[in-house]
mmCIF file of C-alpha atoms in Angstrom:
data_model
loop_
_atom_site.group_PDB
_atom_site.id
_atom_site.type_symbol
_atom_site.label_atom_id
_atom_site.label_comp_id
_atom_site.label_asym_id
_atom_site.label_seq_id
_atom_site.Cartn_x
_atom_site.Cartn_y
_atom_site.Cartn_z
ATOM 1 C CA UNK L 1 -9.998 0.816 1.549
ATOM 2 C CA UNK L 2 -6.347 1.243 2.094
ATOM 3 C CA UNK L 3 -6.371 4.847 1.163
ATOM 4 C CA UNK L 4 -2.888 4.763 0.231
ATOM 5 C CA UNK L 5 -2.060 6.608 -3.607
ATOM 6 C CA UNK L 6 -0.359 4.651 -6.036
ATOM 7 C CA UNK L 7 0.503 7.016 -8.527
ATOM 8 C CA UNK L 8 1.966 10.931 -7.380
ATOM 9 C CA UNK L 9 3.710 13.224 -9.928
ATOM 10 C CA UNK L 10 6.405 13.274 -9.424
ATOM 11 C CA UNK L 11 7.376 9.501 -8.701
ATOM 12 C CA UNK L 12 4.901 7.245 -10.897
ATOM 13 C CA UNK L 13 2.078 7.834 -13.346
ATOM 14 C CA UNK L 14 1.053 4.232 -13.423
ATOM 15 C CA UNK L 15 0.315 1.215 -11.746
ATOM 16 C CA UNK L 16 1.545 -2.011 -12.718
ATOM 17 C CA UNK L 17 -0.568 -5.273 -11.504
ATOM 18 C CA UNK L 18 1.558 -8.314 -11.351
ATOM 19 C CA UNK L 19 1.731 -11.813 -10.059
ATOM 20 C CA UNK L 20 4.090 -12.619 -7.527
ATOM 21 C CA UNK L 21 4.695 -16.647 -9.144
ATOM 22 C CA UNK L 22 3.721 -18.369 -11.805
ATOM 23 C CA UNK L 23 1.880 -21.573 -11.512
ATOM 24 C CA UNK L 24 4.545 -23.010 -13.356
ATOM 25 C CA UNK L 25 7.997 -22.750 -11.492
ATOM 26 C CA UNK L 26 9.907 -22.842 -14.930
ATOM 27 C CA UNK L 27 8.643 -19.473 -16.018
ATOM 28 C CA UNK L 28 10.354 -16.491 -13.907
ATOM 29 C CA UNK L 29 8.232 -13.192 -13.154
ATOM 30 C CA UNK L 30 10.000 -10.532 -15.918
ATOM 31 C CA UNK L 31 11.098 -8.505 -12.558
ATOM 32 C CA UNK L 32 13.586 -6.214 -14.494
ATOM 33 C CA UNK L 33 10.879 -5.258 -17.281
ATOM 34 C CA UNK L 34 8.048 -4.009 -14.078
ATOM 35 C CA UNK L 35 11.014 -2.429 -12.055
ATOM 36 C CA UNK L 36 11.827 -0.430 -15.485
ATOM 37 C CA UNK L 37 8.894 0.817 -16.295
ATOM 38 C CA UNK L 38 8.841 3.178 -13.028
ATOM 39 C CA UNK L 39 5.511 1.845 -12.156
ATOM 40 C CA UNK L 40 4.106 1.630 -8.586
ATOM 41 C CA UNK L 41 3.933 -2.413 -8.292
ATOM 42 C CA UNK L 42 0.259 -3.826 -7.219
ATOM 43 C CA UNK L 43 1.572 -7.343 -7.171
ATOM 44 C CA UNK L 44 -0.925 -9.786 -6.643
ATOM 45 C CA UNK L 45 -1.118 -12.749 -3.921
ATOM 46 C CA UNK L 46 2.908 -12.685 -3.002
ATOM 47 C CA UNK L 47 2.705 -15.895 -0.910
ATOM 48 C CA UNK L 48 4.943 -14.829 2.086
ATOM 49 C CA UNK L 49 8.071 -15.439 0.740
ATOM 50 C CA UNK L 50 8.800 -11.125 1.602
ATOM 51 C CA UNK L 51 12.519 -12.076 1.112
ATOM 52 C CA UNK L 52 12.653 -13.505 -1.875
ATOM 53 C CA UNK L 53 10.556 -10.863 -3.755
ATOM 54 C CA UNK L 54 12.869 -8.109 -1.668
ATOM 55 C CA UNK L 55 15.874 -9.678 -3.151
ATOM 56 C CA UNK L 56 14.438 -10.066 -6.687
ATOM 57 C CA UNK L 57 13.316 -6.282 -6.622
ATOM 58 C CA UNK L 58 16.563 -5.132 -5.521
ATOM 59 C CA UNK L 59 18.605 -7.132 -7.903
ATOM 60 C CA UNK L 60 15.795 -5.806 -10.465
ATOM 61 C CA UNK L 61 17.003 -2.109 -10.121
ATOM 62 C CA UNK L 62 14.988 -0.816 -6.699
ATOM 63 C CA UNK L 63 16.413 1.068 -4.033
ATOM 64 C CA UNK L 64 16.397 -0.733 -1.119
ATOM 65 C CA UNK L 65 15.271 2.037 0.744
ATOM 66 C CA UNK L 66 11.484 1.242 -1.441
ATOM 67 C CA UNK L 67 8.849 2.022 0.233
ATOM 68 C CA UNK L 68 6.073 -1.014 0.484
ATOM 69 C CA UNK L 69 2.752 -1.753 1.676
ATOM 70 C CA UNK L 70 1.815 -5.526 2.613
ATOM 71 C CA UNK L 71 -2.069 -5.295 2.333
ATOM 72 C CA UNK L 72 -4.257 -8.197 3.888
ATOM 73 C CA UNK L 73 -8.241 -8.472 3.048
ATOM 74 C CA UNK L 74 -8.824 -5.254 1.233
ATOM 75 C CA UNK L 75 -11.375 -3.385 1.729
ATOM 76 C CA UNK L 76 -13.241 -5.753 4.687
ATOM 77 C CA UNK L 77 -13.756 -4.911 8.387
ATOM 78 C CA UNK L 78 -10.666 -7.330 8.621
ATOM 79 C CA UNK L 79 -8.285 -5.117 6.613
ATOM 80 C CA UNK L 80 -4.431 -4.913 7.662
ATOM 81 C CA UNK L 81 -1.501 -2.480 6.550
ATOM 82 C CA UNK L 82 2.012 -3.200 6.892
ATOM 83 C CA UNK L 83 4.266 -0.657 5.888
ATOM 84 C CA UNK L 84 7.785 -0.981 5.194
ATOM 85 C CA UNK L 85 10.881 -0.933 3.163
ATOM 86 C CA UNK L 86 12.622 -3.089 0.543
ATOM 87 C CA UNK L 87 15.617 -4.035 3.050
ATOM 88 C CA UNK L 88 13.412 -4.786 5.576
ATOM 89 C CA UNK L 89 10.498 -6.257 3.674
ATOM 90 C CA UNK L 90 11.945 -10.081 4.700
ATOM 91 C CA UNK L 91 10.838 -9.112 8.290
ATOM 92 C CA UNK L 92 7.338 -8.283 7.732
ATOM 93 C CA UNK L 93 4.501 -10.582 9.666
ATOM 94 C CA UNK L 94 2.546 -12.915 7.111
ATOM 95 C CA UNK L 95 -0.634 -11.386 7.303
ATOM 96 C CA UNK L 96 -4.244 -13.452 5.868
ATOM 97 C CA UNK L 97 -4.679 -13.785 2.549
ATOM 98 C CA UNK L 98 -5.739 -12.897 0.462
ATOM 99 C CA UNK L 99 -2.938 -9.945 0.228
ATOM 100 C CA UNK L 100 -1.562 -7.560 -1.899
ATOM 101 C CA UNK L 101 2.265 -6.286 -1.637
ATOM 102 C CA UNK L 102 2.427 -2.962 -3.070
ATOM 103 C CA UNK L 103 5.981 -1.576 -4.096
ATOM 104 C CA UNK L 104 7.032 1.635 -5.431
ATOM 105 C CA UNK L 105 8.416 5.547 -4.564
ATOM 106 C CA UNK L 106 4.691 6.539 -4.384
ATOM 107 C CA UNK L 107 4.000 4.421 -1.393
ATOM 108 C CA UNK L 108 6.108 7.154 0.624
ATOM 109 C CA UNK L 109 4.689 10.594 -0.625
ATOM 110 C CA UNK L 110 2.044 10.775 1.385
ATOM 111 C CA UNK L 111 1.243 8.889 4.608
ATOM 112 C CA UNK L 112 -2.857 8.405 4.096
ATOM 113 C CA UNK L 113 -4.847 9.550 1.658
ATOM 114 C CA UNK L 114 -7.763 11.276 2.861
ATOM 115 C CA UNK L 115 -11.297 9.770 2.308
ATOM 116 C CA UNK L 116 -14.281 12.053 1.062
ATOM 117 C CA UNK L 117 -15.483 11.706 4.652
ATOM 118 C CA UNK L 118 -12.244 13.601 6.295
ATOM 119 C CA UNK L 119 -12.263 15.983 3.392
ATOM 120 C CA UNK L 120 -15.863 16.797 4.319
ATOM 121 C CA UNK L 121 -15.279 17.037 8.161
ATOM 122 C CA UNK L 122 -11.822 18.722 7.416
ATOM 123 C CA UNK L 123 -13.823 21.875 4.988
ATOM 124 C CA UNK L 124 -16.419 22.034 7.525
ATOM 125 C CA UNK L 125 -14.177 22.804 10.411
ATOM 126 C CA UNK L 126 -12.424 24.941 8.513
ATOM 127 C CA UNK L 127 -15.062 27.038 7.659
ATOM 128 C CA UNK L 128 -17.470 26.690 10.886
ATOM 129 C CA UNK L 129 -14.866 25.583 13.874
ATOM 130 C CA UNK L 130 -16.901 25.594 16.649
ATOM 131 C CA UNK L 131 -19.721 23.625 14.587
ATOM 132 C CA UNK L 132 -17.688 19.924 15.638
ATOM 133 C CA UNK L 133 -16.020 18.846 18.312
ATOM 134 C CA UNK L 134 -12.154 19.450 18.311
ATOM 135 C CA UNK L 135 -11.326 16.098 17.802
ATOM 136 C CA UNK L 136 -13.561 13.436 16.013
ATOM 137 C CA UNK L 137 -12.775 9.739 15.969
ATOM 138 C CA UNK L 138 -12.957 7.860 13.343
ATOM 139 C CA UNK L 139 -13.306 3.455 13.207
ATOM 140 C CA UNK L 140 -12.010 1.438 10.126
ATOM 141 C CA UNK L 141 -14.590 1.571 8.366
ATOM 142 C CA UNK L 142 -15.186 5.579 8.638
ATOM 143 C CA UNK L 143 -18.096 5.818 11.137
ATOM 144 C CA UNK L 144 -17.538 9.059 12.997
ATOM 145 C CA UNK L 145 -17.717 9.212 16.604
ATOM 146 C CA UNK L 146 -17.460 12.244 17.814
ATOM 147 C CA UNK L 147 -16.404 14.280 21.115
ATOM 148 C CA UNK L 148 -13.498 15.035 22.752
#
């Protein structure tokens, strides 16, 4: 998991899933209609055309300054995050697909989202500190090693 929030309070309420194309390159993606609704964007399979979306977002109605998250395999031991910006979404790497390009002022109030498993270890520091090692490690896929 990505454990990144879409939605926050005071920036979106709701998530918007989108395609990035249409199958048929006569019928445009309705750009201005997502960007208005205020939506964090979950837009899926965006091809790596980074610059082309950008542009489209900007001219849309998004800041530039958007935060974004370029997410590659989801969920697998393989997972990737890219973070970045609007302006300089053109320069992310094309990561394996399948991918998801998430767009929207949510993306940038807070860094990671804790999982249950660094709440837990978190609480239980907090309320026996000497019961855990000062500084556990954790992998991708949450397995805790720890020791200092």
């Amino acid at each position: 998991a990505a454990r990144i929030s879409l939605t926050h309070r005071e920036s979106a309420s709701a998530v918007l899933f989108v395609t990035g194309h249409h199958a048929k390159a006569t019928k445009n993606v309705e750009w201005r209609r997502y960007v208005a609704s205020a939506a964090t964007l979950a837009i899926y399979m965006p091809g790596s055309d980074y610059q082309q979306i950008s542009e489209q977002l900007i001219v849309a109605g998004l800041e530039a300054e958007t935060a974004c998250a370029i997410v590659s395999r989801a969920s697998s031991p393989t997972q990737q995050i890219h973070r970045t910006t609007l302006k300089n979404l053109k320069g992310s790497p094309s990561l394996p697909a399948p991918t998801l390009l998430l767009v929207g002022e949510a993306l940038s109030a807070a860094d990671v989202v804790p999982s249950g498993l660094d709440a837990a270890l978190g609480m239980l520091q907090s309320v026996h500190p000497n019961s855990l090692p000062s500084v556990p490690h954790f992998s991708n896929n949450d397995q805790v090693f720890l020791g200092d």
